[in-house]
């Protein structure tokens, strides 16, 4: 589930508040907050919609892990999914990398 | 040339909140809902789409990758595609529906290409259009929905339908959860595209999919078909949410001690996995994938690798614990019964599409991968959108002066205290999750479970209306509960094994039961067999 909004990267654009399908985030006067972590469905889509790579979703769907923001930054995982699907400027070629047709019927 | 499209008109709402007058209201903004909204708008209808979450990320498709039943129109390929899964589906498909879904999916997928969907090309340079990346696809669908002139209400779960004096559906109302106020849309027709019901099992992208549309439709009198085909379970890492039936085809499944689980397989061996899980942990390792397949998987489905990359597991060389997550009627094929080619339901003015509608017409009682499901969402969405638009525009008249709210459970004042929605959800999950009840079915356990579910329903009807912020959760719990009751009542009525429905007390397919099981009702749940067109002929000849 969602673990981190990196306060150094977040610009309070609040796109995550809008894009999260299960309404996990809340707007505030300052940066948005993870208001309902237990409602997170671990779909990772907020990461894709965050233009600043400020969010980190842990793959553990049932339990919060209490991941530390410094550790998340050092892991190199912030923004990794957005790059992998081709949603960053330097990875756009990956938008058509789907070769599933080679796996069907094998 | 840009066509100017009529938009839904916003009215002043005396209660705060927002109100619209529209021709077509679409509930749900996943693939089926967006195709319905676009198709209705293209017919000249004023359309509002209300999504429980965010149209573009809501639903089971957005976070996933999915195959698409995109088949070359050459007659031999069409015939092979239609014939390939008839046995698995228990011979309940309809050739008429399979053919028109293949046609529609082919045409609409080609439009996706025109709209800029980045389909890959094969080694021959030709495009490959039988797979879609969920985030990319649904981002594009949102954009096209908006440019079609559709008014989108995000984070606006519907709570109940509005019904006019004649019993026809005349709109719906719900709440805007980020504004904590209400919305009302008066419409000539409503398309239910709210998805299936996975009982909050955390299978990927499904936490908004709690059967809400089923409940609302049933309150207006709609019927269901195939609700016994509702026990699909998907493999995921035990700790994670990401399911991918296709990739687990390259897995070996083992017990704690490392020995292989006999008969376990992603396709055709999932019950063996469920049986093993009843006794202890089961592990998977995708060791059957060679280097080339591994590279293809990685490039094709980045989402699949998130649970492993982020926990330091190499799924090809290391084994990891797995579980089976209930997918209910998302991958199951049951849903609202549709009565004609326009995806009309049994209630005037109410149409159904996607997982909210029964998929038996093209899948029978079984769906393997997502490809038929994606094709169904595209096609039934398009059919329902056009059907709803034509219906609404033909019957367009002064908005009915008196409409009543059709909602019941959790919405009406009653003497007893309102229910705790979390407890309600857990009580339903306790009945719907267990493999012993839902996967390995028998009359005794189904009957016992139904007794508990029926009692729970009585409690729901006797409880006071829920208040904000419990309102949405209470309706979700009630919808899950109602869904479980249609499921198990239908499962009890089908005294044979067919498609995904498996009865340990009736393990064989019974040729005399090549029929559909229709169901419905809230306080009293009923079922009734309905002949399959071709099945009727077989039975008559016997």
XYZ file of C-alpha atoms in Angstrom:
648
model
C 0.000 0.000 0.000
C 0.948 3.640 -0.304
C 3.736 4.439 2.135
C 5.356 7.698 1.184
C 4.789 11.198 -0.120
C 8.310 12.563 -0.333
C 8.052 16.132 1.025
C 11.175 17.194 -0.865
C 9.740 16.171 -4.231
C 6.032 16.890 -3.712
C 4.846 20.199 -5.178
C 1.305 19.973 -3.771
C -0.179 19.707 -7.265
C -2.723 17.295 -5.680
C -2.952 15.117 -8.790
C -2.710 12.081 -6.492
C -5.762 13.254 -4.570
C -7.725 13.298 -7.817
C -6.242 10.244 -9.530
C -6.348 7.738 -6.681
C -9.312 5.475 -7.464
C -9.955 4.676 -3.805
C -9.674 8.206 -2.411
C -6.720 7.563 -0.133
C -5.248 11.090 -0.129
C -6.582 14.362 1.228
C -5.714 17.902 0.233
C -4.471 20.153 2.999
C -3.255 23.728 3.252
C 0.206 22.372 2.443
C 1.222 19.042 0.961
C -1.399 16.317 0.464
C -1.531 13.589 3.094
C -2.171 9.841 3.122
C -5.462 10.072 4.986
C -6.865 6.547 4.537
C -3.939 4.182 4.013
C -6.054 1.096 4.711
C -8.233 1.950 1.691
C -5.229 1.683 -0.654
C -5.687 -1.169 -3.127
C -1.996 -1.364 -4.045
C -2.626 -0.629 -7.722
C 0.470 1.614 -8.050
C -1.414 4.060 -10.301
C -0.754 7.101 -8.100
C 2.950 6.592 -8.806
C 2.260 6.723 -12.537
C 0.263 9.937 -12.226
C 2.751 11.727 -9.948
C 4.822 14.026 -12.184
C 7.480 14.452 -9.488
C 8.040 10.769 -8.592
C 7.272 11.700 -5.013
C 5.150 8.651 -4.157
C 6.096 5.165 -3.136
C 3.704 2.219 -3.000
C 4.962 -0.816 -1.139
C 3.924 -4.119 -2.747
C 2.537 -5.397 0.554
C -1.226 -5.182 0.047
C -2.380 -6.162 3.518
C -0.045 -4.504 6.005
C 1.689 -1.123 6.173
C 5.459 -1.531 6.299
C 6.405 1.839 7.761
C 8.981 2.479 5.052
C 11.327 5.376 5.671
C 11.464 8.177 3.105
C 15.269 8.235 3.074
C 15.409 4.495 2.455
C 12.884 4.861 -0.360
C 14.973 7.575 -2.033
C 18.135 5.511 -1.741
C 16.454 2.412 -3.165
C 16.128 4.067 -6.555
C 12.544 2.830 -6.730
C 10.852 6.242 -6.700
C 9.579 6.709 -10.243
C 10.806 3.293 -11.386
C 7.349 2.106 -12.418
C 6.609 5.323 -14.314
C 9.815 4.874 -16.288
C 9.049 1.199 -16.926
C 5.690 1.960 -18.575
C 7.147 4.784 -20.642
C 5.456 7.672 -18.888
C 8.593 9.776 -18.453
C 10.184 11.920 -21.163
C 13.242 9.693 -21.525
C 11.310 6.417 -21.537
C 8.505 7.188 -24.002
C 9.662 4.463 -26.403
C 8.570 1.895 -23.784
C 4.907 2.799 -24.260
C 4.889 0.355 -27.178
C 7.156 -2.263 -25.603
C 4.281 -4.694 -24.967
C 5.173 -8.011 -26.591
C 2.423 -10.035 -24.910
C 1.451 -11.402 -28.316
C 4.604 -13.522 -28.159
C 3.396 -15.119 -24.920
C -0.193 -15.890 -25.934
C -0.735 -19.469 -27.009
C 2.699 -20.651 -25.827
C -13.824 18.645 -38.303
C -15.010 18.737 -34.756
C -18.648 17.920 -34.189
C -20.393 20.043 -31.592
C -21.980 17.718 -29.128
C -24.838 18.506 -26.805
C -23.816 18.408 -23.164
C -25.796 17.482 -20.097
C -27.378 20.517 -18.468
C -26.541 21.413 -14.918
C -29.534 22.412 -12.835
C -29.650 24.275 -9.580
C -29.919 21.901 -6.694
C -31.885 23.167 -3.741
C -30.103 20.735 -1.391
C -26.583 21.859 -2.212
C -24.713 19.352 -4.364
C -25.117 19.125 -8.115
C -27.913 18.070 -10.466
C -27.925 17.381 -14.174
C -30.468 16.684 -16.872
C -29.119 14.153 -19.351
C -30.291 11.642 -21.913
C -27.946 8.904 -20.762
C -26.303 8.390 -17.408
C -23.437 5.892 -17.280
C -22.510 4.473 -13.891
C -18.862 3.404 -13.843
C -15.835 4.735 -15.709
C -13.819 1.645 -16.553
C -13.587 0.266 -20.091
C -17.279 -0.648 -20.409
C -18.442 2.680 -18.964
C -16.199 4.821 -21.132
C -17.091 2.915 -24.303
C -20.762 3.272 -23.355
C -20.433 7.002 -22.723
C -18.559 7.642 -25.967
C -20.971 5.502 -27.977
C -24.003 7.247 -26.493
C -22.507 10.680 -27.151
C -21.779 9.678 -30.748
C -25.494 9.025 -31.148
C -26.213 12.620 -30.138
C -27.156 11.965 -26.532
C -26.288 14.260 -23.638
C -24.244 12.022 -21.378
C -23.087 12.080 -17.770
C -20.626 9.466 -16.503
C -20.401 9.038 -12.736
C -17.445 7.096 -11.403
C -16.994 5.912 -7.862
C -13.289 6.695 -8.135
C -11.411 8.423 -10.936
C -12.372 7.601 -14.501
C -8.987 6.557 -15.877
C -7.703 4.666 -12.839
C -10.899 3.004 -11.596
C -11.648 -0.635 -12.177
C -9.789 -3.857 -12.713
C -8.340 -2.943 -16.119
C -6.528 0.316 -15.338
C -3.705 -1.125 -13.214
C -3.366 -4.310 -15.300
C -2.398 -5.520 -18.689
C -5.027 -7.452 -20.566
C -5.307 -9.563 -23.651
C -8.047 -8.625 -26.095
C -10.131 -11.049 -28.158
C -9.057 -9.299 -31.366
C -9.404 -11.740 -34.208
C -8.891 -11.267 -37.913
C -12.276 -11.240 -39.668
C -11.231 -14.080 -42.002
C -13.985 -16.713 -41.616
C -11.657 -19.595 -40.692
C -9.983 -17.590 -37.911
C -13.355 -16.414 -36.625
C -14.688 -19.938 -36.534
C -11.615 -21.228 -34.690
C -11.846 -18.393 -32.158
C -15.512 -19.109 -31.461
C -15.061 -22.867 -31.228
C -11.935 -22.796 -29.073
C -13.559 -22.357 -25.688
C -17.047 -23.756 -26.105
C -16.271 -26.887 -24.095
C -14.579 -24.978 -21.260
C -17.545 -22.630 -21.063
C -20.006 -25.497 -20.804
C -21.677 -24.857 -24.180
C -23.636 -21.864 -22.901
C -22.244 -19.346 -25.382
C -24.242 -17.879 -28.224
C -22.767 -17.848 -31.724
C -24.808 -14.751 -32.535
C -23.222 -12.864 -29.624
C -19.710 -14.172 -30.174
C -19.822 -13.050 -33.801
C -21.064 -9.545 -33.029
C -18.581 -9.121 -30.162
C -15.739 -10.144 -32.452
C -16.941 -7.631 -35.057
C -17.344 -4.807 -32.560
C -14.051 -5.472 -30.764
C -12.210 -5.534 -34.067
C -13.722 -2.234 -35.183
C -13.298 -0.430 -31.868
C -9.708 -1.660 -31.377
C -8.888 -0.237 -34.775
C -10.382 3.061 -33.634
C -8.132 2.944 -30.573
C -5.215 2.787 -32.984
C -6.567 5.836 -34.838
C -6.904 7.646 -31.515
C -3.226 7.073 -30.845
C -3.053 3.972 -28.689
C 0.601 2.866 -29.050
C 0.042 -0.672 -30.279
C 3.292 -2.558 -30.857
C 4.253 -4.127 -34.177
C 5.297 -7.730 -34.739
C 8.452 -8.847 -36.501
C 6.523 -8.617 -39.777
C 5.943 -4.924 -39.144
C 2.209 -5.432 -38.768
C 0.447 -4.019 -35.704
C -0.504 -6.386 -32.890
C -3.812 -5.379 -31.353
C -4.581 -8.301 -29.032
C -3.167 -6.766 -25.853
C -3.715 -3.508 -23.967
C -1.735 -1.847 -21.203
C -4.278 -0.733 -18.622
C -2.832 2.625 -17.546
C -2.224 3.721 -21.146
C -5.597 2.436 -22.395
C -7.674 4.003 -19.647
C -5.822 7.336 -19.773
C -6.722 7.453 -23.462
C -10.330 6.426 -22.787
C -10.753 9.241 -20.280
C -9.427 11.717 -22.814
C -11.782 10.424 -25.524
C -14.734 10.424 -23.138
C -14.130 14.073 -22.327
C -13.627 15.074 -25.934
C -16.895 13.313 -26.826
C -18.663 15.920 -24.695
C -19.423 13.650 -21.769
C -19.679 15.262 -18.338
C -17.551 13.178 -15.951
C -18.269 13.133 -12.234
C -15.231 11.630 -10.489
C -15.272 10.313 -6.930
C -19.033 10.217 -7.198
C -20.364 6.789 -6.234
C -23.988 6.191 -7.150
C -26.123 5.065 -4.241
C -29.511 4.411 -5.829
C -31.518 4.557 -9.032
C -34.450 6.858 -9.657
C -37.597 5.249 -11.047
C -40.642 6.934 -12.597
C -44.318 6.094 -12.146
C -44.229 3.454 -14.856
C -41.295 1.660 -13.219
C -38.814 2.851 -15.834
C -35.402 3.986 -14.654
C -35.127 7.787 -14.791
C -31.673 8.519 -13.397
C -29.671 7.970 -10.252
C -28.264 9.791 -7.309
C -25.201 9.444 -5.174
C -22.584 11.321 -3.249
C -19.512 13.336 -4.188
C -17.167 11.942 -1.620
C -14.538 14.641 -1.929
C -17.154 17.362 -1.493
C -19.305 15.523 1.029
C -22.433 16.478 -0.857
C -24.812 14.760 -3.241
C -25.377 14.449 -6.973
C -28.539 13.699 -8.888
C -28.838 12.993 -12.584
C -32.225 12.773 -14.276
C -31.762 10.723 -17.429
C -33.850 8.959 -20.054
C -31.701 5.837 -19.711
C -29.036 4.515 -17.376
C -26.151 2.186 -18.236
C -24.842 0.119 -15.323
C -21.121 -0.400 -15.923
C -20.034 -0.657 -12.320
C -18.036 -3.857 -12.799
C -18.335 -7.139 -11.003
C -17.908 -7.979 -7.356
C -14.654 -9.277 -5.842
C -15.665 -8.813 -2.197
C -12.766 -6.471 -1.361
C -10.302 -9.339 -1.809
C -7.484 -6.991 -2.884
C -7.155 -8.689 -6.240
C -5.613 -6.045 -8.485
C -7.746 -2.958 -9.020
C -10.882 -4.413 -7.518
C -11.489 -2.558 -4.285
C -14.085 -0.350 -5.909
C -15.807 -3.389 -7.372
C -18.295 -4.420 -4.728
C -21.380 -5.186 -6.807
C -22.937 -1.748 -6.261
C -24.616 -1.738 -9.662
C -26.127 -5.166 -9.050
C -27.787 -3.964 -5.879
C -29.106 -0.765 -7.449
C -30.411 -2.631 -10.480
C -32.047 -5.317 -8.330
C -33.792 -2.624 -6.297
C -35.362 -1.459 -9.558
C -36.370 -5.055 -10.354
C -33.578 -6.279 -12.616
C -32.659 -9.952 -12.999
C -29.354 -11.801 -13.134
C -28.022 -14.694 -15.110
C -25.173 -17.093 -14.413
C -24.468 -15.967 -10.870
C -23.242 -19.485 -10.127
C -20.261 -18.668 -12.360
C -18.717 -16.466 -9.735
C -15.967 -18.478 -8.092
C -12.885 -17.434 -10.002
C -9.738 -17.173 -7.888
C -6.514 -15.632 -9.155
C -2.935 -16.340 -8.148
C -0.886 -13.578 -6.577
C 2.122 -13.377 -4.288
C 0.767 -14.078 -0.800
C 1.610 -10.553 0.327
C 0.742 -8.730 -2.903
C -2.124 -7.607 -5.099
C -0.815 -8.281 -8.610
C -2.432 -11.242 -10.354
C -1.446 -12.535 -13.767
C -2.879 -15.883 -14.800
C -0.864 -15.961 -18.006
C 2.557 -15.648 -16.382
C 1.903 -18.269 -13.733
C 1.601 -20.681 -16.650
C 5.423 -20.859 -16.453
C 5.428 -21.622 -12.711
C 6.156 -24.703 -10.668
C 4.098 -24.903 -7.476
C 5.596 -26.466 -4.365
C 4.786 -27.268 -0.739
C 6.792 -25.926 2.179
C 9.185 -28.906 1.917
C 9.930 -28.152 -1.722
C 8.022 -31.078 -3.231
C 5.777 -30.343 -6.197
C 2.030 -29.926 -5.593
C 0.495 -32.667 -7.744
C -1.764 -31.344 -10.488
C -1.110 -27.690 -9.638
C -1.170 -25.331 -12.614
C -2.288 -21.809 -13.423
C -4.657 -23.149 -16.070
C -6.577 -26.307 -15.330
C -4.905 -26.924 -11.974
C -5.900 -24.094 -9.708
C -8.171 -26.267 -7.583
C -5.109 -28.361 -6.671
C -3.479 -25.155 -5.452
C -6.564 -24.281 -3.411
C -6.571 -27.753 -1.842
C -2.909 -27.426 -0.931
C -3.491 -23.955 0.537
C -6.076 -25.437 2.896
C -3.250 -27.339 4.564
C -0.326 -24.942 4.461
C 1.667 -22.483 2.393
C 2.198 -22.975 -1.335
C 5.106 -21.500 -3.269
C 5.588 -20.621 -6.908
C 8.645 -20.079 -9.039
C 8.451 -19.148 -12.726
C 11.243 -21.577 -13.529
C 9.734 -22.804 -16.794
C 10.320 -19.459 -18.491
C 13.433 -19.413 -20.653
C 15.577 -16.301 -21.103
C 13.563 -15.076 -24.041
C 10.219 -15.487 -22.273
C 11.582 -13.760 -19.180
C 12.683 -10.759 -21.215
C 9.332 -10.639 -23.015
C 7.423 -10.761 -19.723
C 9.458 -7.930 -18.300
C 8.999 -5.677 -21.301
C 5.311 -6.497 -21.670
C 3.965 -6.286 -18.126
C 6.034 -4.046 -15.860
C 3.273 -4.186 -13.217
C 3.742 -7.918 -12.739
C 7.271 -7.434 -11.427
C 6.545 -4.723 -8.867
C 5.930 -7.115 -5.944
C 9.146 -8.986 -6.687
C 11.483 -6.145 -7.624
C 10.399 -4.249 -4.527
C 11.032 -7.144 -2.164
C 14.257 -8.364 -3.762
C 12.766 -11.628 -5.020
C 13.787 -12.992 -8.417
C 10.570 -14.833 -9.373
C 12.403 -16.907 -12.003
C 15.094 -18.306 -9.721
C 13.535 -18.042 -6.263
C 10.274 -19.375 -4.955
C 7.811 -17.153 -3.130
C 4.584 -17.809 -1.218
C 1.378 -17.411 -3.189
C -2.311 -17.155 -2.445
C -5.558 -17.304 -4.391
C -7.620 -14.137 -4.307
C -11.324 -14.266 -5.025
C -12.237 -12.525 -8.260
C -15.957 -13.251 -7.896
C -17.926 -11.976 -10.854
C -15.026 -9.952 -12.252
C -13.505 -12.988 -13.882
C -16.651 -14.976 -13.214
C -19.206 -14.617 -15.977
C -22.428 -13.962 -14.055
C -24.122 -10.582 -13.985
C -27.200 -8.608 -14.942
C -29.312 -10.455 -17.459
C -29.516 -8.727 -20.800
C -32.500 -9.263 -22.984
C -31.620 -7.979 -26.441
C -28.827 -6.817 -28.722
C -28.821 -3.349 -27.130
C -27.802 -4.789 -23.746
C -31.147 -3.809 -22.237
C -31.991 -5.404 -18.901
C -35.432 -6.550 -17.809
C -36.139 -3.025 -16.473
C -37.164 -0.325 -18.997
C -34.501 2.353 -19.339
C -31.807 0.240 -17.682
C -28.888 -1.161 -19.682
C -25.860 -3.157 -18.534
C -22.311 -3.514 -19.829
C -18.964 -5.032 -18.944
C -18.586 -7.196 -15.862
C -21.867 -5.816 -14.491
C -23.642 -7.691 -17.303
C -23.553 -11.442 -17.723
C -20.726 -12.547 -19.991
C -22.237 -15.990 -20.522
C -23.261 -14.963 -24.029
C -19.657 -15.134 -25.215
C -17.941 -17.139 -22.471
C -20.552 -19.479 -21.073
C -19.576 -20.494 -17.569
C -15.860 -19.954 -17.772
C -13.308 -17.294 -18.578
C -9.633 -18.037 -18.600
C -7.550 -14.973 -19.321
C -8.748 -11.434 -19.752
C -9.070 -11.363 -23.498
C -12.792 -12.164 -23.710
C -13.468 -9.924 -20.751
C -11.771 -6.959 -22.400
C -13.583 -7.651 -25.667
C -16.867 -7.875 -23.783
C -16.246 -4.543 -22.049
C -15.525 -2.819 -25.359
C -18.443 -4.416 -27.196
C -21.146 -4.494 -24.562
C -20.172 -0.945 -23.595
C -20.605 0.184 -27.184
C -23.889 -1.734 -27.623
C -25.306 -0.453 -24.335
C -24.258 3.137 -25.003
C -25.941 3.156 -28.410
C -28.959 1.274 -27.086
C -29.408 3.638 -24.163
C -29.014 6.692 -26.391
C -31.548 5.452 -28.937
C -33.999 4.549 -26.194
C -33.617 7.889 -24.432
C -33.808 9.966 -27.605
C -36.890 8.105 -28.853
C -38.704 8.512 -25.580
C -37.369 11.989 -24.842
C -40.081 13.956 -23.185
C -40.523 16.361 -20.356
C -38.654 14.909 -17.407
C -40.986 12.810 -15.291
C -42.331 15.086 -12.588
C -42.430 12.438 -9.950
C -39.597 10.006 -9.581
C -39.024 7.847 -6.580
C -35.744 6.725 -5.093
C -35.412 2.977 -5.486
C -32.692 2.416 -2.874
C -33.444 0.258 0.141
C -30.675 -1.348 2.192
C -28.788 1.141 4.314
C -30.813 4.077 2.999
C -34.102 3.829 4.870
C -34.896 4.791 8.439
C -35.503 1.761 10.668
C -35.761 1.051 14.381
C -32.449 -0.756 14.899
C -29.024 0.826 15.095
C -27.166 1.295 11.802
C -24.696 -1.490 11.028
C -20.940 -1.242 11.296
C -19.938 -1.449 7.622
C -16.560 -3.068 8.327
C -18.251 -5.851 10.291
C -20.805 -6.312 7.531
C -18.080 -6.646 4.882
C -16.146 -9.147 6.993
C -19.242 -11.242 7.625
C -19.864 -11.489 3.872
C -16.204 -12.242 3.143
C -16.326 -15.077 5.669
C -18.974 -16.693 3.474
C -17.623 -15.778 0.024
C -13.861 -16.358 0.415
C -13.510 -19.915 1.725
C -12.460 -22.402 -0.932
C -14.484 -25.016 0.989
C -17.701 -23.102 0.330
C -17.228 -21.233 -2.894
C -14.652 -23.228 -4.857
C -15.528 -26.782 -3.773
C -19.270 -26.434 -3.598
C -21.824 -28.821 -2.173
C -25.475 -28.535 -1.168
C -24.840 -28.816 2.539
C -22.283 -26.030 2.802
C -24.088 -23.754 0.343
C -27.337 -24.149 2.269
C -25.673 -23.448 5.605
C -23.946 -20.384 4.201
C -27.190 -19.107 2.673
C -28.871 -19.430 6.069
C -26.277 -17.114 7.567
C -26.377 -14.734 4.603
C -30.174 -14.517 4.683
C -30.100 -13.705 8.392
C -27.512 -11.038 7.707
C -29.750 -9.549 5.023
C -32.608 -9.318 7.510
C -30.299 -7.458 9.879
C -29.398 -5.078 7.084
C -33.045 -4.366 6.287
C -33.881 -3.813 9.956
C -30.961 -1.463 10.560
C -31.300 2.282 10.426
C -30.040 4.294 7.455
C -26.298 4.794 7.457
C -24.933 8.283 7.941
C -21.913 9.940 6.399
C -19.112 8.728 6.290
C -20.378 5.138 6.651
C -22.954 5.502 3.910
C -20.815 4.346 0.965
C -19.300 1.422 2.871
C -22.695 0.299 4.095
C -24.088 0.228 0.567
C -20.987 -1.661 -0.579
C -21.472 -4.219 2.173
C -25.143 -4.610 1.308
C -24.248 -5.052 -2.367
C -21.660 -7.715 -1.541
C -24.189 -9.464 0.649
C -26.890 -9.441 -2.009
C -24.361 -10.668 -4.578
C -23.299 -13.595 -2.385
C -26.938 -14.615 -1.993
C -27.619 -14.615 -5.769
C -24.375 -16.540 -6.240
C -25.049 -19.290 -3.761
C -28.759 -19.620 -4.561
C -27.806 -20.041 -8.234
C -25.022 -22.479 -7.303
C -27.528 -24.543 -5.383
C -29.918 -24.563 -8.345
C -27.306 -25.927 -10.765
C -27.016 -29.546 -9.618
C -24.113 -30.402 -11.905
C -20.603 -29.162 -12.660
C -20.265 -26.849 -15.664
C -17.786 -24.109 -16.552
C -16.142 -22.794 -13.394
C -19.060 -23.944 -11.238
C -17.995 -27.163 -9.543
C -20.195 -29.227 -7.249
C -18.425 -31.997 -5.370
C -21.824 -33.643 -4.855
C -22.550 -33.388 -8.611
C -19.113 -33.574 -10.223
C -20.297 -34.355 -13.773
C -21.769 -32.180 -16.467
C -25.457 -33.026 -16.904
C -26.516 -32.621 -20.544
C -30.084 -31.867 -19.424
C -28.915 -28.758 -17.587
C -27.618 -26.915 -20.615
C -29.644 -23.918 -19.547
C -29.100 -20.568 -17.867
C -29.928 -19.962 -14.231
C -31.781 -16.679 -13.823
C -31.929 -15.149 -10.365
C -33.132 -12.041 -8.579
C -34.896 -10.660 -5.573
C -33.669 -9.036 -2.385
C -35.733 -10.077 0.634
C -36.649 -13.296 -1.146
C -33.998 -14.549 -3.539
C -35.317 -16.718 -6.370
C -33.821 -18.714 -9.205
C -35.308 -20.118 -12.380
C -33.857 -22.101 -15.282
C -34.084 -20.409 -18.677
C -33.439 -22.403 -21.827
C -30.322 -21.927 -23.893
C -31.562 -21.509 -27.469
C -29.697 -24.541 -28.726
C -30.036 -26.385 -25.412
C -33.809 -26.177 -25.724
C -33.604 -28.071 -28.975
C -31.452 -30.772 -27.439
C -33.814 -31.180 -24.511
C -36.840 -31.290 -26.809
C -35.246 -34.059 -28.855
C -34.651 -36.260 -25.832
